[in-house]
Amino acid sequence: MTFDRARDLIRDVPDFPSPGILFKDITPILGDAAAFRSIIDGMKARLEGTGVQRIIAIESRGFLFGAALADRMGLPLSPVRKLGKLPYKTDRIEYALEYGTGTLEAHIDAVHPGEKVVVVDDLLATGGTAWAAGQLVQKQGGSVGAYLFVVELTFLKGRERLTKGGAPVESLILY
Ligand code: AMP
């Protein structure tokens, strides 16, 4: 399966959200029904044989792909969000950002004990965000069966960081 159509749609936005960052804007994929469907089909295919039982989607672009994938696969979905956004009781994890730290939260009942999940986001850069989401999953007694991304920035080596935990890393479009 190739994702040429989707790859061609991804838009480079220089210096967003801060100087020196080349932002990969995936919104044109959402605006093209065939490309979006091919991405969700591809994500589903990558999960065949993993036995994952739940989708964990990371705020905010991870929600767009995670929700469509959950519906396509008939799997439950739990959001992982930035601090202060979730209304009910939460578990938290603090993680290192380029400057300072960030905190991710999940509702205390986001993952059931013993459940095998897939962590979904739009893009893998350094891997810090997905790693933190994986830590939250484990804190709740679950395990990560796979990390799944639409785009991977290979030169940032996030994959190395995530595979150290033992879970496979899948991405559809590599730069
Ligand atoms: P990281 O924790 O470094 O892997 O960063 C991943 C998170 O930041 C994801 O939620 C991405 O959506 C976002 N992100 C990081 N770098 C970029 C980029 N160059 N273009 C678009 N999104 C990015």
Coordinates of C-alpha atoms and ligand atoms in Angstrom, one line a residue:
M1 CA 0.0 0.0 0.0
T2 CA 1.4 3.4 -0.9
F3 CA 0.4 6.7 0.4
D4 CA 1.7 8.9 -2.4
R5 CA -1.5 11.0 -2.6
A6 CA -1.4 11.7 1.1
R7 CA 2.3 12.4 1.0
D8 CA 1.8 15.0 -1.8
L9 CA -0.8 16.7 0.3
I10 CA 1.3 17.2 3.4
R11 CA 2.2 20.9 3.6
D12 CA 5.5 22.2 5.0
V13 CA 5.0 25.3 7.1
P14 CA 8.4 26.9 8.0
D15 CA 8.9 28.5 11.4
F16 CA 5.7 27.2 13.0
P17 CA 5.0 27.3 15.9
S18 CA 8.4 28.7 16.5
P19 CA 11.5 29.8 14.5
G20 CA 13.5 26.9 13.0
I21 CA 10.6 24.3 13.1
L22 CA 9.4 23.0 9.8
F23 CA 5.9 22.0 10.6
K24 CA 4.3 19.2 8.7
D25 CA 0.7 20.2 8.2
I26 CA -1.6 17.2 7.7
T27 CA -4.9 19.1 7.4
P28 CA -4.9 18.8 3.6
I29 CA -5.1 15.0 4.0
L30 CA -8.3 15.5 6.1
G31 CA -9.7 17.7 3.3
D32 CA -9.2 14.9 0.7
A33 CA -11.7 12.1 1.4
A34 CA -9.8 9.5 -0.7
A35 CA -6.4 10.3 0.9
F36 CA -7.8 10.3 4.4
R37 CA -9.5 7.0 3.8
S38 CA -6.2 5.5 2.4
I39 CA -4.4 6.6 5.6
I40 CA -7.0 5.0 7.9
D41 CA -6.9 1.9 5.8
G42 CA -3.2 1.8 6.1
M43 CA -3.2 2.4 9.8
K44 CA -5.7 -0.5 10.2
A45 CA -3.5 -2.8 8.1
R46 CA -0.4 -2.0 10.3
L47 CA -2.3 -3.3 13.3
E48 CA -3.2 -6.7 11.9
G49 CA -1.9 -9.4 14.1
T50 CA -1.0 -7.1 17.0
G51 CA -4.1 -8.0 19.1
V52 CA -4.6 -4.4 20.3
Q53 CA -7.8 -3.9 22.1
R54 CA -8.0 -0.1 22.4
I55 CA -6.9 3.0 20.7
I56 CA -5.1 5.7 22.8
A57 CA -5.2 8.9 20.8
I58 CA -2.9 11.8 21.7
E59 CA -4.1 15.5 21.6
S60 CA -4.8 17.0 19.3
R61 CA -4.2 15.8 15.8
G62 CA -3.9 12.3 17.1
F63 CA -7.6 12.5 17.9
L64 CA -8.5 13.0 14.2
F65 CA -6.8 9.8 13.1
G66 CA -7.4 7.8 16.3
A67 CA -11.2 8.4 16.3
A68 CA -11.6 7.4 12.6
L69 CA -9.4 4.3 13.2
A70 CA -11.4 3.3 16.3
D71 CA -14.6 3.5 14.3
R72 CA -13.1 1.6 11.4
M73 CA -11.8 -1.2 13.7
G74 CA -14.7 -1.3 16.1
L75 CA -12.3 -0.6 19.0
P76 CA -12.8 1.6 22.1
L77 CA -11.0 4.9 22.1
S78 CA -9.4 6.9 25.0
P79 CA -7.9 10.4 24.7
V80 CA -4.6 11.5 26.3
R81 CA -4.6 15.2 26.7
K82 CA -2.5 18.1 27.8
L83 CA -2.8 19.2 31.5
G84 CA -6.1 20.6 32.6
K85 CA -8.4 19.6 29.7
L86 CA -10.0 16.4 30.9
P87 CA -13.0 16.8 33.2
Y88 CA -12.9 13.7 35.4
K89 CA -10.2 12.3 37.8
T90 CA -6.9 11.8 35.9
D91 CA -3.5 10.1 36.0
R92 CA -0.6 12.3 35.0
I93 CA 2.9 12.0 33.6
E94 CA 5.4 14.8 33.3
Y95 CA 7.9 14.6 30.4
A96 CA 10.8 16.6 29.0
L97 CA 10.2 19.0 26.2
E98 CA 12.8 20.9 24.2
Y99 CA 12.4 23.7 26.7
G100 CA 11.1 22.7 30.1
T101 CA 8.5 20.0 30.8
G102 CA 5.0 19.1 29.7
T103 CA 2.3 17.1 31.4
L104 CA -0.1 14.6 29.8
E105 CA -3.2 13.3 31.4
A106 CA -5.6 10.4 31.0
H107 CA -8.8 9.7 32.8
I108 CA -8.2 7.1 35.6
D109 CA -10.4 4.6 33.7
A110 CA -8.8 5.3 30.3
V111 CA -7.1 1.8 30.1
H112 CA -8.4 -1.4 31.7
P113 CA -5.8 -3.5 33.6
G114 CA -4.3 -6.1 31.3
E115 CA -5.5 -4.3 28.2
K116 CA -3.1 -4.1 25.1
V117 CA -3.4 -0.8 23.4
V118 CA -2.1 1.1 20.4
V119 CA -0.8 4.7 21.0
V120 CA -1.8 6.9 18.0
D121 CA -0.6 10.3 16.9
D122 CA -0.2 12.2 13.7
L123 CA 3.5 12.6 13.8
L124 CA 6.6 11.0 15.5
A125 CA 9.4 13.5 16.1
T126 CA 11.6 13.0 19.1
G127 CA 9.2 10.4 20.6
G128 CA 8.8 12.2 23.9
T129 CA 5.1 12.7 23.7
A130 CA 4.3 9.1 22.6
W131 CA 6.7 7.7 25.2
A132 CA 4.9 9.7 27.9
A133 CA 1.5 8.4 26.7
G134 CA 3.0 4.8 26.9
Q135 CA 4.0 5.5 30.5
L136 CA 0.5 6.5 31.3
V137 CA -0.8 3.3 29.8
Q138 CA 1.5 1.2 31.9
K139 CA 0.6 3.2 35.0
Q140 CA -2.9 2.1 34.5
G141 CA -1.9 -1.6 34.2
G142 CA -2.1 -1.8 30.4
S143 CA 0.6 -2.6 27.8
V144 CA 1.5 -0.9 24.5
G145 CA 1.1 -3.4 21.7
A146 CA 2.2 -0.8 19.1
Y147 CA 2.9 2.9 18.5
L148 CA 1.3 4.1 15.3
F149 CA 1.9 7.4 13.4
V150 CA 0.9 8.9 10.1
V151 CA 4.2 10.7 9.6
E152 CA 7.7 10.0 11.0
L153 CA 10.6 12.4 11.0
T154 CA 13.3 9.7 11.0
F155 CA 16.2 12.1 11.5
L156 CA 14.9 12.8 15.1
K157 CA 15.3 9.1 16.0
G158 CA 12.1 8.9 18.0
R159 CA 11.7 5.3 16.9
E160 CA 14.8 4.3 18.8
R161 CA 13.4 5.8 22.0
L162 CA 10.1 4.0 21.7
T163 CA 11.4 0.6 20.6
K164 CA 13.5 0.4 23.7
G165 CA 10.3 -0.3 25.5
G166 CA 9.8 -3.3 23.3
A167 CA 6.7 -2.2 21.3
P168 CA 6.8 -2.0 17.5
V169 CA 6.7 1.4 15.9
E170 CA 4.7 1.8 12.7
S171 CA 4.5 4.9 10.5
L172 CA 3.1 5.4 7.0
I173 CA 4.9 8.3 5.6
L174 CA 8.6 8.8 6.3
Y175 CA 10.8 11.9 6.0
Ligands
AMP1 P1 7.7 14.5 19.8 O1 7.2 14.4 21.2 O2 9.0 15.3 19.7 O3 7.7 13.2 19.1 O4 6.6 15.4 19.1 C1 5.5 14.9 18.6 C2 4.3 15.8 18.8 O5 4.6 17.1 18.4 C3 3.1 15.3 17.9 O6 1.9 15.5 18.6 C4 3.2 16.2 16.7 O7 1.9 16.5 16.2 C5 4.0 17.4 17.1 N1 5.1 17.8 16.2 C6 6.4 17.7 16.5 N2 7.2 18.2 15.5 C7 6.3 18.4 14.5 C8 6.5 18.9 13.1 N3 7.7 19.2 12.6 N4 5.4 19.0 12.4 C9 4.1 18.8 12.9 N5 3.9 18.4 14.2 C10 5.0 18.2 15.0

